[in-house]
Tab-separated table of C-alpha atoms and ligand atoms in Angstrom:
chain	number	residue	atom	x	y	z
A	168	MET	CA	-6.792	-5.943	35.347
A	169	CYS	CA	-6.435	-6.419	31.649
A	170	GLN	CA	-9.558	-6.292	29.451
A	171	ILE	CA	-10.522	-6.442	25.742
A	172	ASP	CA	-13.355	-3.971	25.138
A	173	LYS	CA	-15.356	-4.340	28.566
A	174	VAL	CA	-14.452	-7.923	29.117
A	175	LEU	CA	-11.827	-8.949	31.466
A	176	ILE	CA	-9.461	-11.445	30.075
A	177	ASP	CA	-9.207	-13.623	33.087
A	178	ASP	CA	-13.009	-14.127	32.970
A	179	ILE	CA	-12.982	-15.615	29.385
A	180	VAL	CA	-9.796	-17.680	30.060
A	181	GLN	CA	-11.722	-19.115	33.204
A	182	GLU	CA	-14.727	-19.983	30.916
A	183	TYR	CA	-13.250	-20.900	27.672
A	184	GLY	CA	-9.723	-22.001	28.535
A	185	SER	CA	-6.639	-21.519	26.479
A	186	PRO	CA	-5.097	-21.272	23.990
A	187	LEU	CA	-7.951	-18.878	22.652
A	188	TYR	CA	-8.257	-16.405	19.797
A	189	VAL	CA	-10.178	-13.282	20.770
A	190	TYR	CA	-11.717	-10.681	18.459
A	191	ASP	CA	-12.976	-7.313	19.351
A	192	ALA	CA	-15.812	-6.353	17.073
A	193	ASN	CA	-15.840	-2.759	17.983
A	194	CYS	CA	-12.057	-2.436	17.084
A	195	VAL	CA	-12.844	-4.034	13.580
A	196	ARG	CA	-15.702	-1.519	12.971
A	197	ASP	CA	-13.271	1.369	14.018
A	198	ASN	CA	-10.634	0.188	11.555
A	199	TYR	CA	-13.311	-0.104	8.800
A	200	LEU	CA	-14.683	3.404	9.565
A	201	ARG	CA	-11.130	4.942	9.561
A	202	ILE	CA	-10.672	3.901	5.836
A	203	VAL	CA	-14.187	5.118	5.054
A	204	SER	CA	-13.245	8.377	6.571
A	205	SER	CA	-9.902	8.851	4.647
A	206	PHE	CA	-11.595	7.720	1.427
A	207	LYS	CA	-14.715	9.989	1.885
A	208	ASN	CA	-13.871	11.927	-1.298
A	209	ILE	CA	-13.334	9.044	-3.363
A	210	VAL	CA	-15.993	6.832	-4.849
A	211	HIS	CA	-14.830	3.360	-3.304
A	212	LYS	CA	-15.851	-0.010	-2.182
A	213	ILE	CA	-13.793	-1.904	0.610
A	214	HIS	CA	-13.457	-5.634	-0.056
A	215	TYR	CA	-12.309	-7.362	3.038
A	216	ALA	CA	-9.379	-9.829	2.135
A	217	MET	CA	-11.091	-12.853	4.042
A	218	LYS	CA	-7.871	-14.939	3.862
A	219	ALA	CA	-6.710	-12.801	6.804
A	220	ASN	CA	-9.397	-14.382	8.945
A	221	GLU	CA	-12.489	-16.277	7.527
A	222	ASN	CA	-14.422	-16.434	10.824
A	223	VAL	CA	-18.122	-16.106	10.066
A	224	ALA	CA	-18.752	-13.518	12.983
A	225	LEU	CA	-16.285	-11.281	11.610
A	226	LEU	CA	-17.712	-11.569	8.228
A	227	TYR	CA	-21.109	-10.533	9.636
A	228	VAL	CA	-19.647	-7.582	11.441
A	229	LEU	CA	-18.214	-6.369	8.159
A	230	LYS	CA	-20.999	-7.226	6.222
A	231	ASP	CA	-23.296	-5.151	8.353
A	232	LEU	CA	-21.097	-2.057	7.677
A	233	GLY	CA	-21.486	-2.483	3.875
A	234	CYS	CA	-18.126	-4.081	3.325
A	235	GLY	CA	-17.524	-6.437	0.212
A	236	ILE	CA	-15.305	-9.484	0.139
A	237	ASP	CA	-11.996	-10.378	-1.513
A	238	ALA	CA	-11.886	-13.993	-2.016
A	239	VAL	CA	-8.903	-16.228	-3.366
A	240	SER	CA	-10.797	-19.782	-3.571
A	241	PRO	CA	-14.155	-21.020	-4.389
A	242	TYR	CA	-14.573	-22.006	-0.747
A	243	GLU	CA	-14.040	-18.393	0.381
A	244	ILE	CA	-16.687	-17.257	-2.169
A	245	ASP	CA	-19.046	-20.009	-0.874
A	246	ARG	CA	-18.603	-18.921	2.511
A	247	ALA	CA	-19.381	-15.253	1.542
A	248	LEU	CA	-22.291	-16.044	-0.583
A	249	ASN	CA	-23.602	-18.372	2.421
A	250	ILE	CA	-23.672	-15.453	4.763
A	251	GLY	CA	-25.360	-13.319	2.296
A	252	PHE	CA	-22.839	-11.295	0.324
A	253	ASP	CA	-24.063	-10.500	-3.053
A	254	PRO	CA	-21.973	-11.743	-5.908
A	255	SER	CA	-21.348	-8.043	-7.206
A	256	ASP	CA	-19.694	-7.519	-3.863
A	257	ILE	CA	-17.244	-10.129	-4.130
A	258	VAL	CA	-13.812	-9.844	-6.046
A	259	PHE	CA	-11.945	-13.124	-6.954
A	260	THR	CA	-8.466	-12.832	-7.391
A	261	PRO	CA	-6.970	-16.455	-7.505
A	262	SER	CA	-3.458	-17.175	-8.046
A	263	CYS	CA	-2.259	-19.919	-10.297
A	264	THR	CA	-5.584	-21.761	-9.653
A	265	SER	CA	-7.116	-24.221	-12.177
A	266	VAL	CA	-9.089	-22.878	-14.828
A	267	ASN	CA	-12.344	-24.448	-13.431
A	268	GLU	CA	-12.137	-22.364	-10.465
A	269	ILE	CA	-12.103	-19.234	-12.855
A	270	VAL	CA	-15.152	-20.474	-14.745
A	271	TYR	CA	-16.849	-21.031	-11.456
A	272	GLY	CA	-16.332	-17.345	-10.645
A	273	LEU	CA	-17.355	-16.214	-13.997
A	274	GLU	CA	-20.494	-18.029	-13.972
A	275	LEU	CA	-21.437	-16.833	-10.406
A	276	GLY	CA	-21.022	-13.309	-11.602
A	277	VAL	CA	-18.403	-12.266	-8.964
A	278	HIS	CA	-15.621	-9.801	-10.162
A	279	VAL	CA	-12.822	-12.184	-11.553
A	280	HIS	CA	-9.511	-10.916	-11.734
A	281	ILE	CA	-7.466	-12.958	-14.152
A	282	GLY	CA	-3.867	-13.097	-13.228
A	283	ALA	CA	-1.954	-14.851	-16.319
A	284	LEU	CA	-2.331	-14.369	-20.092
A	285	GLU	CA	-2.240	-18.173	-20.598
A	286	TYR	CA	-5.774	-18.337	-19.094
A	287	PHE	CA	-7.519	-16.652	-22.030
A	288	PRO	CA	-7.294	-19.363	-24.628
A	289	MET	CA	-8.020	-22.021	-22.007
A	290	LEU	CA	-11.257	-19.836	-21.154
A	291	GLU	CA	-12.314	-19.081	-24.680
A	292	GLU	CA	-15.719	-20.457	-24.563
A	293	HIS	CA	-16.509	-18.824	-21.232
A	294	LEU	CA	-15.508	-15.319	-22.078
A	295	LYS	CA	-18.062	-14.038	-24.634
A	296	GLY	CA	-19.867	-11.040	-23.280
A	297	LYS	CA	-18.188	-11.294	-19.797
A	298	LYS	CA	-16.999	-8.352	-17.913
A	299	ILE	CA	-13.492	-9.110	-16.228
A	300	GLY	CA	-10.692	-7.717	-14.353
A	301	LEU	CA	-7.003	-8.056	-14.738
A	302	ARG	CA	-4.518	-8.686	-12.014
A	303	LEU	CA	-1.317	-6.857	-13.048
A	304	ASN	CA	2.354	-7.360	-11.995
A	305	PRO	CA	3.725	-3.916	-12.051
A	306	ALA	CA	7.203	-5.228	-11.590
A	307	ILE	CA	7.567	-2.693	-8.602
A	308	SER	CA	10.073	-3.516	-5.746
A	309	ILE	CA	8.869	-2.372	-2.434
A	310	GLU	CA	10.697	-1.998	0.885
A	311	GLY	CA	9.610	-4.299	3.670
A	312	ASN	CA	9.287	-7.866	4.322
A	313	GLN	CA	10.132	-9.483	0.988
A	314	LYS	CA	8.516	-12.648	2.200
A	315	ILE	CA	5.126	-10.948	1.806
A	316	ALA	CA	5.957	-8.928	-1.377
A	317	THR	CA	4.027	-9.736	-4.427
A	318	GLY	CA	4.398	-6.970	-7.166
A	319	HIS	CA	8.041	-7.482	-8.237
A	320	LEU	CA	9.621	-8.691	-11.406
A	321	GLY	CA	10.305	-12.306	-10.049
A	322	SER	CA	6.838	-12.685	-8.359
A	323	LYS	CA	4.314	-15.379	-9.685
A	324	PHE	CA	1.517	-12.947	-9.206
A	325	GLY	CA	-0.239	-11.160	-11.893
A	326	ILE	CA	0.047	-10.525	-15.612
A	327	PRO	CA	3.345	-8.802	-16.764
A	328	VAL	CA	2.321	-5.503	-18.025
A	329	ASN	CA	4.430	-5.939	-21.301
A	330	TYR	CA	1.605	-8.755	-22.242
A	331	LEU	CA	-1.228	-6.231	-22.063
A	332	ASN	CA	-1.212	-5.797	-25.996
A	333	LYS	CA	-1.814	-9.511	-26.086
A	334	VAL	CA	-4.645	-9.116	-23.826
A	335	LEU	CA	-6.157	-6.510	-26.233
A	336	GLU	CA	-5.917	-9.093	-28.940
A	337	TYR	CA	-7.764	-11.640	-26.844
A	338	LYS	CA	-10.473	-8.987	-25.964
A	339	ASP	CA	-11.288	-8.613	-29.648
A	340	LYS	CA	-10.936	-12.177	-30.560
A	341	TYR	CA	-13.092	-13.683	-27.617
A	342	GLY	CA	-15.525	-10.687	-27.092
A	343	PHE	CA	-14.984	-9.759	-23.299
A	344	ASP	CA	-14.699	-6.439	-21.681
A	345	VAL	CA	-11.961	-5.419	-19.200
A	346	ILE	CA	-13.969	-3.451	-16.682
A	347	GLY	CA	-11.358	-3.612	-13.826
A	348	LEU	CA	-7.601	-3.604	-13.170
A	349	HIS	CA	-6.071	-4.826	-9.899
A	350	ILE	CA	-2.714	-4.601	-8.294
A	351	HIS	CA	-1.575	-5.863	-4.821
A	352	THR	CA	2.258	-5.434	-4.367
A	353	GLY	CA	2.512	-6.939	-0.830
A	354	SER	CA	1.355	-6.937	2.744
A	355	ASN	CA	2.197	-4.460	5.544
A	356	ILE	CA	4.025	-2.071	3.213
A	357	HIS	CA	5.689	0.838	5.079
A	358	ASP	CA	7.012	2.113	1.791
A	359	VAL	CA	4.024	4.489	0.909
A	360	GLU	CA	5.934	5.751	-2.222
A	361	GLY	CA	5.968	2.042	-3.436
A	362	LEU	CA	2.196	2.026	-3.021
A	363	LYS	CA	1.807	5.286	-4.965
A	364	ARG	CA	4.010	3.731	-7.787
A	365	SER	CA	1.551	0.978	-8.059
A	366	VAL	CA	-1.221	3.303	-8.132
A	367	ASP	CA	0.409	5.163	-10.853
A	368	SER	CA	0.641	1.792	-12.960
A	369	LEU	CA	-3.177	1.250	-12.379
A	370	PHE	CA	-4.018	4.775	-13.944
A	371	GLU	CA	-1.411	4.392	-16.588
A	372	TYR	CA	-2.603	1.021	-17.840
A	373	ALA	CA	-6.346	1.797	-17.233
A	374	LYS	CA	-6.010	4.101	-20.475
A	375	LEU	CA	-5.662	0.872	-22.590
A	376	PHE	CA	-9.361	-0.087	-21.800
A	377	ASP	CA	-12.308	2.338	-22.721
A	378	GLU	CA	-14.744	0.320	-20.805
A	379	ILE	CA	-12.736	0.595	-17.394
A	380	LYS	CA	-15.133	0.775	-14.492
A	381	TYR	CA	-12.934	0.263	-11.438
A	382	LEU	CA	-9.212	0.218	-10.261
A	383	ASP	CA	-8.430	-2.142	-7.487
A	384	ILE	CA	-5.521	-1.068	-5.296
A	385	GLY	CA	-5.244	-4.341	-3.317
A	386	SER	CA	-3.949	-3.663	0.172
A	387	GLY	CA	-0.645	-3.504	1.949
A	388	LEU	CA	-2.066	-1.045	4.380
A	389	LYS	CA	0.304	-1.157	7.147
A	390	ILE	CA	-0.588	-1.502	10.821
A	391	LYS	CA	1.496	-1.009	14.004
A	392	TYR	CA	2.779	-4.337	15.404
A	393	LYS	CA	4.877	-2.696	17.971
A	394	GLU	CA	5.510	0.538	19.746
A	395	GLY	CA	7.367	2.938	17.422
A	396	ASP	CA	6.265	1.249	14.351
A	397	LEU	CA	4.876	3.303	11.644
A	398	ASP	CA	1.502	2.610	10.230
A	399	ILE	CA	0.021	3.786	6.872
A	400	ASP	CA	-0.856	7.546	6.459
A	401	LEU	CA	-4.244	6.823	4.975
A	402	ASP	CA	-5.295	10.274	4.580
A	403	GLU	CA	-2.155	11.009	2.345
A	404	TYR	CA	-2.605	7.802	0.329
A	405	ALA	CA	-6.189	8.649	-0.233
A	406	HIS	CA	-5.210	12.313	-1.376
A	407	TYR	CA	-2.677	10.847	-3.796
A	408	ILE	CA	-5.546	8.569	-5.345
A	409	ARG	CA	-7.926	11.432	-5.375
A	410	CYS	CA	-5.434	13.613	-7.380
A	411	LYS	CA	-4.672	10.758	-9.947
A	412	LEU	CA	-8.569	10.327	-10.275
A	413	ASN	CA	-8.820	14.209	-11.193
A	414	GLU	CA	-5.879	13.778	-13.753
A	415	PHE	CA	-7.553	10.709	-15.256
A	416	GLY	CA	-10.811	12.569	-15.766
A	417	LYS	CA	-12.950	9.693	-16.308
A	418	HIS	CA	-15.057	8.078	-13.456
A	419	VAL	CA	-13.839	4.967	-11.802
A	420	GLU	CA	-14.547	3.365	-8.643
A	421	ILE	CA	-11.577	2.532	-6.458
A	422	LYS	CA	-11.556	-0.782	-4.708
A	423	VAL	CA	-9.273	-1.505	-1.734
A	424	GLU	CA	-8.791	-4.978	-0.236
A	425	PRO	CA	-7.387	-4.756	3.300
A	426	GLY	CA	-7.190	-7.705	5.617
A	427	LYS	CA	-4.379	-6.814	8.237
A	428	TYR	CA	-5.783	-3.123	8.542
A	429	LEU	CA	-9.300	-4.363	9.494
A	430	ILE	CA	-8.359	-7.318	11.597
A	431	GLY	CA	-4.947	-7.480	12.621
A	432	ASN	CA	-4.946	-5.316	15.742
A	433	ALA	CA	-8.445	-6.588	16.633
A	434	GLY	CA	-7.351	-9.979	17.473
A	435	TYR	CA	-5.464	-11.670	20.326
A	436	LEU	CA	-3.940	-14.985	20.988
A	437	ILE	CA	-4.196	-15.913	24.674
A	438	THR	CA	-1.865	-18.615	25.975
A	439	LYS	CA	-1.058	-20.224	29.222
A	440	VAL	CA	2.433	-20.642	30.503
A	441	ASN	CA	3.221	-24.595	30.816
A	442	ILE	CA	6.986	-24.373	31.927
A	443	VAL	CA	9.810	-21.690	32.502
A	444	LYS	CA	13.148	-23.408	32.059
A	445	LYS	CA	16.667	-22.440	32.076
A	446	GLY	CA	18.820	-23.259	28.856
A	447	TYR	CA	22.564	-22.941	28.997
A	448	ASN	CA	22.474	-19.200	28.277
A	449	LYS	CA	18.852	-18.112	28.470
A	450	LEU	CA	15.423	-18.459	30.073
A	451	PHE	CA	12.697	-20.097	28.047
A	452	VAL	CA	8.885	-19.607	28.632
A	453	GLY	CA	7.075	-22.540	27.052
A	454	VAL	CA	3.301	-21.788	26.209
A	455	ASN	CA	0.500	-24.048	25.308
A	456	SER	CA	0.560	-22.897	21.645
A	457	GLY	CA	3.179	-22.686	18.873
A	458	PHE	CA	3.321	-22.137	15.020
A	459	ASN	CA	0.346	-24.443	14.751
A	460	HIS	CA	-1.638	-21.568	15.869
A	461	LEU	CA	0.305	-18.395	14.905
A	462	ILE	CA	2.843	-18.963	12.329
A	463	ARG	CA	3.975	-15.327	11.575
A	464	PRO	CA	6.991	-15.011	13.911
A	465	MET	CA	8.420	-18.189	12.421
A	466	TYR	CA	7.414	-17.784	8.831
A	467	TYR	CA	7.932	-14.194	8.360
A	468	ASP	CA	10.156	-13.146	11.286
A	469	ALA	CA	6.984	-11.097	12.251
A	470	TYR	CA	7.176	-9.172	15.503
A	471	HIS	CA	4.009	-9.601	17.977
A	472	GLU	CA	3.867	-7.695	21.173
A	473	ILE	CA	3.526	-10.138	24.271
A	474	VAL	CA	2.289	-9.226	27.624
A	475	ASN	CA	2.168	-11.294	30.891
A	476	ILE	CA	-1.167	-10.296	32.094
A	477	SER	CA	-0.974	-12.305	35.298
A	478	ASN	CA	2.198	-10.449	36.768
A	479	PRO	CA	1.957	-6.748	35.364
A	480	LYS	CA	4.185	-5.535	38.158
A	481	GLY	CA	6.713	-8.390	38.164
A	482	ASP	CA	10.472	-7.478	37.554
A	483	LEU	CA	11.307	-7.402	33.859
A	484	LEU	CA	13.406	-10.392	32.704
A	485	LYS	CA	14.522	-11.598	29.430
A	486	TYR	CA	13.000	-14.636	27.940
A	487	ASP	CA	12.643	-16.720	24.584
A	488	ILE	CA	8.950	-17.425	24.517
A	489	VAL	CA	8.441	-20.805	22.589
A	490	GLY	CA	5.659	-23.055	21.849
A	491	GLN	CA	5.024	-26.758	22.664
A	492	LEU	CA	5.463	-28.303	19.299
A	493	CYS	CA	8.450	-30.783	18.512
A	494	GLU	CA	10.041	-27.916	16.392
A	495	GLU	CA	11.904	-24.679	17.080
A	496	ASP	CA	8.497	-22.653	17.317
A	497	THR	CA	10.032	-19.355	18.809
A	498	PHE	CA	7.377	-16.633	19.204
A	499	ALA	CA	10.006	-14.078	20.454
A	500	ARG	CA	13.635	-14.053	21.354
A	501	ASP	CA	15.342	-12.089	24.251
A	502	ARG	CA	11.936	-10.445	24.929
A	503	GLU	CA	11.451	-8.432	28.135
A	504	LEU	CA	8.542	-9.615	30.102
A	505	ASN	CA	7.309	-9.106	33.636
A	506	GLU	CA	8.635	-12.155	35.577
A	507	VAL	CA	6.794	-15.242	34.125
A	508	ARG	CA	5.596	-18.104	36.320
A	509	VAL	CA	4.057	-21.413	35.514
A	510	GLY	CA	0.244	-20.784	34.974
A	511	ASP	CA	0.582	-17.141	33.960
A	512	THR	CA	-1.332	-15.915	31.018
A	513	LEU	CA	0.499	-14.461	28.230
A	514	LEU	CA	-1.428	-12.211	25.684
A	515	ILE	CA	0.105	-12.181	22.077
A	516	LYS	CA	-1.158	-8.947	20.371
A	517	SER	CA	-2.202	-8.080	16.752
A	518	ALA	CA	-2.816	-11.711	16.000
A	519	GLY	CA	-6.125	-11.054	14.228
A	520	ALA	CA	-4.921	-11.397	10.638
A	521	TYR	CA	-3.355	-14.541	9.340
A	522	GLY	CA	-3.355	-16.065	12.770
A	523	PHE	CA	-6.216	-18.687	12.836
A	524	SER	CA	-6.682	-18.614	9.247
A	525	MET	CA	-3.116	-19.941	8.815
A	526	ALA	CA	-3.351	-22.371	11.892
A	527	MET	CA	-3.032	-26.207	11.422
A	528	ASP	CA	-3.371	-29.274	13.453
A	529	TYR	CA	0.266	-30.300	13.520
A	530	ASN	CA	1.312	-32.763	16.186
A	531	LEU	CA	-2.541	-33.536	16.405
A	532	ARG	CA	-2.975	-30.489	18.487
A	533	LYS	CA	-6.331	-28.790	18.068
A	534	LYS	CA	-6.836	-25.246	16.860
A	535	PRO	CA	-7.756	-22.748	19.488
A	536	LYS	CA	-11.438	-21.774	20.193
A	537	GLU	CA	-12.428	-18.350	18.888
A	538	ILE	CA	-14.362	-15.784	20.874
A	539	LEU	CA	-15.974	-12.538	19.633
A	540	ILE	CA	-16.244	-9.762	22.190
A	541	GLU	CA	-18.751	-6.870	21.599
A	542	ASP	CA	-18.933	-4.200	24.495
A	543	ASP	CA	-19.401	-6.382	27.525
A	544	LYS	CA	-20.975	-9.477	25.544
A	545	VAL	CA	-18.856	-12.642	24.602
A	546	PHE	CA	-19.756	-15.109	21.944
A	547	LEU	CA	-18.135	-18.422	21.096
A	548	VAL	CA	-17.876	-18.121	17.399
B	231	LLP	N1	-5.445	-8.487	-1.776
B	231	LLP	C1	-4.693	-9.639	-2.278
B	231	LLP	C2	-4.892	-9.987	-3.735
B	231	LLP	C3	-3.811	-10.199	-1.510
B	231	LLP	O1	-3.137	-11.294	-1.877
B	231	LLP	C4	-3.771	-9.995	-0.060
B	231	LLP	C5	-2.965	-10.602	0.827
B	231	LLP	C6	-4.679	-8.638	0.288
B	231	LLP	C7	-5.496	-8.165	-0.528
B	231	LLP	C8	-4.646	-8.328	1.801
B	231	LLP	O2	-3.232	-7.831	2.142
B	231	LLP	P1	-3.190	-7.037	3.606
B	231	LLP	O3	-4.189	-6.043	3.790
B	231	LLP	O4	-3.644	-8.229	4.565
B	231	LLP	O5	-1.944	-6.571	3.610
B	231	LLP	N2	0.294	-14.128	5.614
B	231	LLP	C9	0.913	-12.908	5.502
B	231	LLP	C10	0.351	-11.894	4.520
B	231	LLP	C11	-0.022	-12.434	3.179
B	231	LLP	C12	-0.852	-11.665	2.359
B	231	LLP	C13	-1.565	-12.335	1.337
B	231	LLP	N3	-2.320	-11.574	0.452
B	231	LLP	C14	1.222	-12.228	6.816
B	231	LLP	O6	0.890	-12.923	7.891
B	231	LLP	O7	1.704	-11.332	6.947
């Protein structure tokens, strides 16, 4: 019998049907506390990257733990404010947004990270006396999935560091302070050396700004998507940052913006098998979902573990697991599963981050319901 926390999956499928997203509140808490424990010798603030999953129930769980928010749109800021986050707990790092959205953030008093030099003249009248942050593009190539890399030379994100002298000129001209520097070089980074190089850049460019108060290391904290995957060595990463802080000498807070690390393995997509069919040279399992609910396998070639919880002792057979869209929406190719029958329940794991938040209504199919589990309690959220 397969369960999430103390709840049987069969029972929730019985009650709420499928497809269904299920989140495990205690797992989110454990993930949060692991970061806190590794960063215990560092003055730090965790800002949940709510683009990973903006479900209100999850935001409440994290708020209760003292977590802040990383927002990328005014809509995300509004949701965070509505559920009680303080503006000072919100960092706002939009990308190529309209200048109006940046003004919105500045006026609310959230920590705005400006990611293009060209915004400064456009913001002129709004900058006087403001304390802002800069998102830098450190021009660092990291190993890993290049579709989710954001800190390299050709990336749209951040201000190229060779323009920082110009920022210093604007600072004098328009009368603002740069109290924060931010870097985010990509998601799910297994290249810890790459992460360390981006931390090096933050400390290096922080020297340009006497008024600096915080350095935001973004995220990229890697999780395990399958057996044998490496996840991030948080203790090692934190130790490295601690050493850099000692060298730097001046007091600065470290901000970190995890999405996947907090929510990824705390979420599941539960699907039902519509059909098992023979193709020319393979067996297909067609489930009642598709990239309209979880796009990661198709968009990023991401791996998600899939389990047939209805037939755990069945013979292992190889299948392509596909969705019901009018597209090639393949969740997994040549994947071994315990023999699958029509009506079986398949559990797609580590789907908490960038699952529901990237879902859509393609083919006019509805998004799944979402459930939060806490101990033995189940909430429709
Ligand atoms: N901070 C900034 C500025 C970001 O752009 C992101 C993610 C994060 C933090 C959180 O990164 P994480 O801790 O989740 O690695 N949809 C893709 C990932 C895109 C990430 C976008 N930015 C995926 O499903 O893999």
